[in-house]
Amino acid sequence: MKLNEQQLSMLEGEQGPGAQKAMNILLAYGDCYDAERMIPITSAHIAGNFPVLLDEGIEWLEDLGRNGTKVAVYTTKNPEMYDFEQAETLHVPTIYQVRQKRIHEALKALGVTLTYSCHHYLVGNVPRFGDHIAWASSGSQVYANSVIGARSNRDGDHVALAAAITGVIPEWGMHIRENRKADMLIDVGQLPLEKYDPADYKALGWYLGKLVGTRIPAVVNLPNDMHIEAVKGLLYTLTVTGATGLVHLAGITPEATSLESAFGGSPPDSPDIVPSQGDVDKAYLEISSSPEERIDLVIFGCPQCSIQEVQEIAGLLKGKRLHPDTQLWICTSRWVKTLCERMGLLDILDTAGARIVCDIGAADGPHLYLREKGIRVIAINSARGSYYAHNLFGMDTWFGSTQDCVRSAISGRWEGRK
Amino acid sequence: MKLKAKSITKGVAEGEALVSHSPISFTGGMDPDTGKIREPGHDLEGQSIAGKILVFPTGKGSTTGSWQYYAAFKRGNAPKGIINANAEGVVAVAAIITSTPMVHKLEKDPLTCIETGDFVRIDADHGMVEIEKVGR
């Protein structure tokens, strides 16, 4: 790989051990993909938490920031394990609090903006069309590529951090225009999309992801007024059962104003996949994993709930009470909680017995200590959240729409499809 | 047998080869406490990668694999060196942050040239792999 003077100086260690370590990581990474040069990035996003980093990873982060190493571009952070304002109320074990505080301090020393959000593109980390970025977190990566038209590979934390520190990333994969062309066609015209809820799009994404794998699909016949929550639902789920980095949603994706522009030429004569409603119905049953209908916890926020989602949940809960044996958590960013407070939504949720938990996502961190407290069966409106809660943390899950989940929180039993 | 290779990291490592014909995921697929492959049905399931020259086609799975590998390394359960047919980012980053010698793109397919138990020397400084058949 050809490095410029500035990059060579980092490699030689002239800009400190942190920048040298970072440049070495990027070189090894770029070598895998025969990258020829480094290109500047405009933002980075990192993801890791204690269950992934473990004690050794925390030490690595602390070590990285020890010599005054700082990020050179705007860098945000995915959710953490717990809401520090509610650590006592929620009985978060000290071991996790201590670990998370060390990560917090290490990232602060590196100059990372501590958003603790996976909807960072709603709270300030907003790339522009064509920007090169390094985002670790497969869901937001596919969102940036497909909805914003920014360019990111599926970079892990070490690569995203190295890119943040040096301000550059090896040019390969999604950063190169030629590699962003669609290579398969999906026609969703057979589905009753006019009746679709975001949960239906998630079930559709679950089915499609398995067929798409790592390819770049173009999807036609989506409604022009497709709601952003439906777009997020489809995209985020596609990266659970598949590993695609870019989906051309015809009429929505900036690079897919037409099918010709998505394919960079003529689209195929006939679609590769034409999903039926039967495929989507089947996916619903695959996503849920619980043998029991009792619900211990209804949890929203994978990715973290937007203000629009909280408004919907609060609307459904107004004047109601949760079942005494069932909890309801809304996981979101602190910005959204502030909005909820300002708009009186917190009062509605409090009265119903529901809780807003900030700085965490519904798929990972909290399940570790929730399980330790005997929470076993959860209901969730995210296929992605259901998958990770079950496969990483052993939760039994029910998947359905927001309405299904709220009704289940009130009755204490699963009220959706089974 | 001596084979030319492309280096991902630097350094020299030698030892007993452990060969897998399946891609490896370090997150979920490997236990950092023992170095054992724990993916059900994997051709190395139950075997430890600790102290070996690990030969496999490529990496797969979560990008968080580099954190899990780093923990395995610090706990003394990482391989001495890595040979991939074609490297991808997660394994390359795992190797660079642990200074593990790693090469890929050998002039002959490492999965047919190397068998478990062979004595293998990786010279990542010079892009060379030396294979000694043991007990044959």
XYZ file of C-alpha atoms in Angstrom:
554
model
C 0.000 0.000 0.000
C 1.220 3.494 -0.810
C 1.294 5.787 2.208
C 1.701 9.551 2.057
C 4.189 11.487 4.175
C 1.767 12.059 7.032
C 0.758 8.365 7.147
C 4.400 7.219 6.959
C 5.244 9.490 9.860
C 2.519 7.820 11.929
C 3.853 4.395 10.952
C 7.373 5.409 12.013
C 6.050 6.389 15.430
C 6.745 10.107 15.032
C 3.196 10.937 16.115
C 3.183 8.769 19.192
C 2.699 5.074 19.971
C -1.103 5.235 19.629
C -1.024 6.550 16.061
C 1.707 4.008 15.228
C -0.369 1.132 16.598
C -3.405 2.417 14.698
C -1.525 2.687 11.398
C -0.162 -0.846 11.829
C -3.710 -2.168 12.328
C -4.929 -0.387 9.186
C -1.997 -1.699 7.122
C -2.594 -5.342 8.114
C -6.312 -4.864 7.487
C -5.794 -3.201 4.102
C -3.349 -5.924 3.038
C -6.113 -8.541 3.295
C -8.057 -6.747 0.597
C -5.176 -5.520 -1.589
C -6.062 -1.907 -0.770
C -3.752 0.483 -2.630
C -4.112 3.576 -0.483
C -5.675 5.168 2.573
C -8.579 7.586 2.175
C -9.838 10.202 4.669
C -12.966 9.479 6.723
C -15.432 11.996 8.148
C -16.714 9.969 11.113
C -16.251 6.791 13.103
C -18.479 4.774 15.432
C -17.365 2.094 17.858
C -19.381 -0.618 19.522
C -17.692 -2.862 22.103
C -18.902 -3.473 25.640
C -17.601 -5.516 28.542
C -19.141 -8.881 27.460
C -17.212 -8.550 24.203
C -14.031 -6.782 25.342
C -13.508 -8.768 28.547
C -10.947 -7.500 31.083
C -8.080 -7.792 28.617
C -9.877 -5.632 26.061
C -10.472 -2.919 28.655
C -6.734 -2.917 29.420
C -6.007 -2.628 25.678
C -8.259 0.450 25.443
C -6.717 2.027 28.554
C -3.263 1.375 27.172
C -4.156 2.971 23.817
C -5.123 6.259 25.451
C -2.271 6.315 27.956
C 0.122 8.450 25.868
C -2.304 11.211 25.022
C -3.625 9.454 21.918
C -6.838 11.099 20.659
C -9.306 10.455 17.878
C -8.792 12.764 14.889
C -12.375 12.631 13.573
C -15.810 12.754 15.181
C -16.322 9.377 16.859
C -19.435 8.164 18.654
C -20.084 5.118 20.845
C -22.760 2.422 20.794
C -24.887 1.737 23.915
C -23.305 0.533 27.129
C -24.460 -2.128 29.595
C -26.558 -0.139 32.032
C -28.113 3.246 32.771
C -25.838 4.782 35.393
C -28.690 6.972 36.718
C -30.697 3.804 37.510
C -27.879 1.478 38.548
C -29.168 1.260 42.115
C -32.873 0.929 41.291
C -32.189 -1.793 38.737
C -29.664 -3.592 40.986
C -26.935 -3.664 38.355
C -24.150 -5.868 39.780
C -21.034 -3.942 40.843
C -18.784 -6.036 38.610
C -20.490 -4.609 35.495
C -20.617 -1.068 36.856
C -16.888 -1.104 37.577
C -15.987 -2.514 34.147
C -18.275 -0.121 32.304
C -16.843 2.882 34.168
C -13.327 1.870 33.112
C -14.428 1.679 29.471
C -16.136 5.061 29.887
C -12.949 6.673 31.225
C -10.735 5.051 28.574
C -12.977 6.265 25.739
C -13.230 9.721 27.293
C -9.426 9.923 27.399
C -9.351 9.023 23.680
C -11.740 11.878 22.903
C -14.672 9.674 21.861
C -18.058 11.436 22.048
C -19.929 9.326 24.588
C -23.351 9.128 22.928
C -24.042 5.531 24.060
C -26.476 5.243 21.240
C -27.037 2.969 18.267
C -29.216 5.593 16.622
C -26.206 7.905 16.503
C -27.344 9.033 13.036
C -30.395 10.567 14.774
C -28.404 12.324 17.488
C -25.575 14.052 15.678
C -23.334 11.607 13.798
C -24.847 12.323 10.398
C -22.628 11.654 7.372
C -23.436 13.104 3.957
C -23.942 11.326 0.658
C -20.628 9.922 -0.569
C -18.778 10.404 2.753
C -16.305 7.682 3.722
C -16.892 6.528 7.300
C -15.767 3.700 9.616
C -18.751 2.407 11.569
C -18.465 -0.742 13.657
C -22.024 -2.046 14.149
C -23.528 -3.938 11.244
C -27.017 -2.425 11.533
C -26.008 1.220 11.374
C -23.408 0.412 8.709
C -26.070 -0.946 6.348
C -28.296 2.031 7.240
C -25.513 4.520 6.357
C -24.766 2.788 3.059
C -28.387 2.244 2.033
C -30.295 5.273 3.342
C -27.671 8.031 3.480
C -25.376 6.793 0.707
C -22.296 7.198 2.918
C -19.636 4.514 2.460
C -18.612 2.078 5.171
C -17.368 -1.482 5.294
C -18.264 -3.826 8.150
C -15.306 -2.672 10.227
C -14.718 -4.045 13.709
C -13.880 -1.912 16.757
C -10.103 -2.101 16.374
C -10.312 -0.937 12.766
C -12.864 1.790 13.497
C -10.739 3.065 16.409
C -7.569 2.964 14.305
C -9.389 4.882 11.566
C -10.664 7.399 14.117
C -7.145 8.012 15.458
C -5.427 8.305 12.060
C -8.384 9.869 10.214
C -8.031 7.407 7.327
C -9.187 3.936 6.230
C -7.856 1.532 3.566
C -9.776 1.978 0.320
C -11.548 -1.297 -0.474
C -15.014 -2.838 -0.689
C -17.881 -0.413 -0.076
C -15.564 2.616 -0.378
C -15.186 1.958 -4.114
C -18.105 3.003 -6.310
C -17.705 0.053 -8.665
C -18.238 -2.403 -5.761
C -21.535 -0.816 -4.741
C -23.583 -2.018 -7.686
C -26.520 -4.328 -7.024
C -25.966 -7.954 -8.008
C -29.381 -9.470 -7.322
C -32.994 -8.363 -7.722
C -35.788 -8.824 -5.180
C -39.380 -8.030 -6.159
C -41.682 -7.542 -3.143
C -44.698 -6.728 -5.344
C -46.564 -9.919 -4.321
C -46.794 -8.869 -0.652
C -49.734 -6.874 0.843
C -47.359 -4.036 1.818
C -50.172 -1.484 2.203
C -51.094 -3.366 5.414
C -47.512 -3.861 6.603
C -46.383 -2.890 10.103
C -42.627 -2.376 10.790
C -42.640 -5.869 12.410
C -43.774 -7.372 9.101
C -40.801 -5.743 7.385
C -38.535 -7.261 10.033
C -39.951 -10.728 9.360
C -39.438 -10.078 5.642
C -35.835 -9.039 6.307
C -35.296 -12.235 8.324
C -36.439 -14.368 5.379
C -34.496 -12.370 2.770
C -31.214 -12.186 4.723
C -30.736 -15.944 4.488
C -30.999 -15.801 0.685
C -28.980 -12.612 0.238
C -25.888 -13.626 2.258
C -23.096 -11.166 1.410
C -24.540 -10.014 -1.915
C -25.941 -6.542 -2.675
C -29.650 -6.763 -3.442
C -31.886 -4.209 -5.135
C -35.471 -4.274 -3.834
C -38.325 -3.108 -6.092
C -41.990 -2.355 -5.528
C -41.612 -0.937 -2.029
C -44.166 1.783 -1.226
C -42.902 5.300 -1.955
C -44.036 6.497 1.467
C -42.340 3.637 3.384
C -41.969 4.799 7.012
C -38.415 5.215 8.321
C -39.121 2.652 11.101
C -40.085 0.133 8.412
C -36.901 0.936 6.451
C -34.800 0.459 9.603
C -36.658 -2.752 10.429
C -36.003 -4.291 7.027
C -32.342 -3.252 6.853
C -31.298 -4.088 10.412
C -32.810 -7.574 10.174
C -31.127 -8.306 6.834
C -27.760 -8.095 8.614
C -28.794 -10.680 11.216
C -29.567 -13.646 8.973
C -27.322 -12.273 6.211
C -24.144 -10.214 6.046
C -24.914 -7.664 3.374
C -23.453 -4.150 3.731
C -25.675 -2.341 1.232
C -29.253 -2.744 0.062
C -30.568 -0.675 -2.847
C -34.135 0.246 -1.917
C -35.407 1.483 -5.272
C -36.689 5.039 -4.870
C -35.173 5.456 -1.377
C -31.429 4.729 -1.610
C -29.636 7.778 -3.117
C -27.717 5.514 -5.510
C -30.936 3.771 -6.581
C -33.134 6.489 -8.022
C -33.859 3.879 -10.706
C -33.067 0.175 -11.082
C -30.578 1.071 -13.823
C -28.631 3.289 -11.437
C -28.688 0.562 -8.733
C -27.246 -2.024 -11.137
C -25.019 0.458 -12.981
C -26.605 -0.738 -16.220
C -29.472 -3.017 -17.178
C -31.172 -4.858 -14.327
C -31.743 -8.617 -14.711
C -34.750 -9.606 -16.876
C -36.435 -11.446 -14.028
C -36.101 -11.136 -10.241
C -33.927 -13.592 -8.272
C -36.348 -13.631 -5.338
C -40.105 -12.986 -5.189
C -41.083 -13.476 -1.527
C -44.616 -14.625 -0.725
C -46.696 -13.843 2.375
C -46.192 -17.497 3.372
C -42.416 -16.892 3.572
C -42.981 -13.899 5.861
C -45.463 -15.785 8.067
C -42.962 -18.614 8.452
C -40.221 -16.167 9.453
C -42.389 -14.890 12.351
C -42.426 -18.359 13.857
C -38.694 -18.855 13.359
C -37.809 -15.601 15.124
C -39.709 -16.441 18.339
C -37.984 -19.017 20.509
C -40.027 -19.308 23.713
C -41.805 -22.485 24.778
C -43.695 -20.564 27.502
C -46.394 -17.904 27.078
C -45.751 -16.114 30.399
C -43.885 -12.838 29.802
C -41.333 -11.593 32.364
C -40.218 -8.555 30.412
C -41.315 -6.608 27.364
C -38.281 -4.777 26.022
C -38.200 -2.210 23.210
C -35.161 -0.626 21.599
C -33.094 -2.682 19.174
C -31.983 -0.363 17.712
C -32.754 2.161 20.479
C -36.270 3.617 20.238
C -36.705 6.856 18.343
C -39.006 9.511 19.829
C -41.670 8.413 17.316
C -41.576 4.854 18.637
C -41.836 6.024 22.263
C -44.806 8.192 21.283
C -46.502 5.115 19.834
C -45.822 2.996 22.930
C -47.002 5.757 25.297
C -50.155 6.140 23.203
C -50.918 2.441 23.589
C -50.227 2.490 27.339
C -52.208 5.634 28.189
C -54.630 4.914 31.044
C -53.512 1.250 31.328
C -51.483 -0.702 33.921
C -48.878 -3.401 33.289
C -49.485 -6.918 34.617
C -47.927 -7.061 38.122
C -45.477 -9.833 37.103
C -44.391 -8.225 33.832
C -41.943 -5.363 33.348
C -41.746 -3.058 30.341
C -38.465 -1.373 29.374
C -37.983 1.199 26.648
C -34.281 1.349 25.754
C -33.191 4.599 24.158
C -30.647 7.413 24.176
C -30.601 10.114 26.835
C -31.644 12.692 24.203
C -34.873 10.851 23.526
C -35.546 10.534 27.258
C -35.147 14.307 27.622
C -37.690 14.804 24.836
C -40.057 12.351 26.554
C -39.803 14.286 29.774
C -40.463 17.582 28.002
C -43.501 16.157 26.208
C -45.115 14.519 29.232
C -44.594 10.984 27.955
C -42.632 9.991 31.060
C -45.709 10.597 33.236
C -47.858 8.348 31.053
C -45.215 5.603 31.120
C -44.693 5.949 34.901
C -48.414 5.687 35.590
C -48.620 2.530 33.512
C -45.612 1.043 35.327
C -43.275 1.181 32.307
C -39.694 2.401 32.439
C -37.320 4.255 30.148
C -33.764 2.950 30.414
C -31.084 5.083 28.781
C -27.699 4.372 27.245
C -28.465 0.698 26.565
C -29.856 -1.312 23.667
C -32.465 -4.065 23.954
C -30.256 -6.728 22.371
C -27.186 -7.037 24.515
C -25.810 -5.617 27.759
C -28.788 -5.754 30.149
C -29.645 -9.406 29.468
C -26.546 -10.523 31.305
C -27.784 -9.137 34.642
C -31.488 -9.564 33.872
C -30.885 -13.300 33.536
C -29.053 -13.306 36.837
C -32.241 -11.852 38.372
C -34.473 -14.570 36.990
C -35.864 -12.875 33.852
C -36.305 -15.677 31.314
C -39.090 -14.926 28.838
C -39.054 -11.649 26.918
C -41.313 -10.104 24.301
C -39.672 -7.810 21.754
C -40.641 -6.017 18.553
C -37.154 -6.493 17.058
C -36.128 -9.631 15.166
C -32.516 -8.600 15.646
C -33.026 -8.172 19.395
C -34.787 -11.517 19.622
C -31.910 -13.261 17.854
C -29.145 -11.807 20.040
C -31.056 -12.045 23.333
C -31.667 -15.731 22.607
C -28.362 -16.768 21.046
C -25.945 -14.699 23.134
C -27.780 -14.528 26.465
C -30.100 -17.547 26.473
C -33.364 -15.601 26.800
C -36.587 -17.210 25.581
C -38.187 -14.734 23.186
C -41.459 -13.783 21.531
C -41.353 -11.532 18.484
C -44.241 -9.385 17.252
C -45.452 -5.863 16.572
C -45.294 -2.983 19.046
C -49.041 -3.429 19.648
C -48.614 -7.182 20.318
C -45.852 -6.438 22.813
C -47.791 -3.738 24.687
C -50.898 -5.955 24.916
C -48.688 -8.733 26.304
C -47.248 -6.386 28.930
C -50.792 -5.656 30.120
C -52.009 -9.263 30.187
C -48.710 -10.856 31.233
C -48.992 -13.463 28.457
C -47.908 -13.455 24.825
C -50.697 -11.946 22.729
C -49.056 -12.017 19.302
C -48.501 -14.726 16.705
C -47.492 -18.145 17.986
C 9.003 -27.877 1.470
C 9.390 -24.077 1.251
C 6.559 -21.902 -0.016
C 6.386 -18.184 -0.710
C 3.561 -16.312 1.020
C 2.227 -12.791 1.508
C 2.782 -11.408 4.995
C 0.001 -9.766 6.992
C 2.144 -9.127 10.085
C 5.838 -9.529 10.870
C 7.842 -12.017 12.895
C 8.818 -15.656 13.014
C 6.959 -18.583 14.603
C 7.387 -22.330 14.479
C 5.567 -25.304 15.876
C 3.062 -28.047 15.301
C 0.405 -27.393 12.687
C -3.299 -27.609 13.475
C -5.241 -27.614 10.215
C -8.925 -26.791 9.748
C -10.781 -26.888 6.449
C -13.565 -24.638 7.778
C -13.583 -20.859 8.401
C -13.250 -19.898 12.086
C -15.234 -17.350 14.121
C -13.454 -16.233 17.306
C -16.635 -14.747 18.807
C -18.806 -17.630 19.928
C -16.675 -20.129 18.014
C -13.662 -20.167 20.372
C -13.440 -20.200 24.164
C -10.865 -17.590 25.315
C -10.478 -19.480 28.617
C -9.180 -22.643 26.943
C -8.447 -21.786 23.311
C -10.812 -24.608 22.340
C -12.975 -24.381 19.220
C -16.557 -24.689 20.474
C -18.647 -24.231 17.341
C -20.886 -27.317 17.070
C -19.958 -29.410 14.040
C -16.720 -27.503 13.304
C -13.909 -29.811 12.160
C -11.777 -28.596 15.109
C -14.610 -28.762 17.693
C -13.119 -29.540 21.098
C -9.510 -28.990 19.989
C -7.379 -26.161 21.380
C -5.623 -23.699 19.079
C -3.228 -22.689 21.908
C 0.449 -22.857 20.983
C -0.185 -24.224 17.485
C 0.524 -22.952 14.003
C -3.116 -22.552 13.062
C -3.896 -23.205 9.391
C -7.412 -22.461 8.095
C -9.130 -21.042 5.017
C -10.265 -17.671 6.403
C -12.136 -15.945 9.231
C -15.887 -15.511 9.538
C -18.502 -14.106 11.885
C -18.667 -11.097 14.179
C -16.071 -8.347 13.883
C -15.830 -8.502 17.690
C -13.676 -11.621 17.138
C -10.503 -9.556 17.520
C -11.447 -8.750 21.148
C -12.074 -12.425 21.940
C -8.791 -13.432 20.312
C -6.924 -10.755 22.274
C -8.339 -12.146 25.541
C -7.332 -15.689 24.517
C -3.832 -14.401 23.744
C -3.486 -12.694 27.129
C -4.668 -15.895 28.841
C -1.995 -17.931 27.028
C -4.456 -19.662 24.731
C -3.654 -18.190 21.310
C -1.778 -19.906 18.478
C 1.917 -19.143 17.858
C 1.308 -18.289 14.224
C -1.485 -18.154 11.644
C -1.642 -19.294 8.013
C -4.788 -18.457 6.046
C -5.598 -19.379 2.465
C -7.082 -15.879 2.070
C -7.105 -13.562 5.062
C -10.011 -11.301 5.996
C -10.081 -8.358 8.391
C -11.050 -9.928 11.725
C -8.229 -12.480 11.822
C -5.687 -9.982 10.423
C -6.526 -7.471 13.158
C -6.378 -10.212 15.815
C -2.868 -11.094 14.588
C -1.580 -7.514 14.423
C -2.743 -6.510 17.923
C -1.109 -9.625 19.410
C 2.050 -9.467 17.228
C 1.265 -12.981 15.978
C 3.181 -13.871 12.785
C 0.604 -14.332 10.016
C 0.780 -15.038 6.268
C -1.704 -15.835 3.507
C -1.896 -16.380 -0.262
C 0.801 -19.086 -0.320
C 2.086 -20.154 -3.738
C 0.370 -23.525 -3.107
C -2.849 -24.156 -1.190
C -1.823 -24.511 2.484
C -4.867 -26.697 3.182
C -3.558 -29.423 0.854
C 0.181 -28.952 1.592
C -0.062 -28.892 5.387
C -1.559 -31.583 7.643
C -2.199 -31.483 11.374
C 0.987 -32.562 13.148
C 3.412 -31.249 10.503
C 6.206 -29.022 11.807
C 5.719 -25.572 10.285
C 7.874 -22.455 10.390
C 6.397 -19.088 9.410
C 8.853 -16.338 8.478
C 6.554 -13.368 8.034
C 9.544 -11.015 7.780
C 10.508 -12.624 4.481
C 7.140 -14.046 3.354
C 8.151 -17.703 3.618
C 6.588 -20.868 5.046
C 8.631 -24.014 5.665
C 6.848 -27.358 6.113
C 8.443 -30.480 7.565
C 6.468 -33.710 7.388
C 6.819 -35.454 10.745
C 6.923 -39.245 11.167
C 6.471 -40.151 7.505
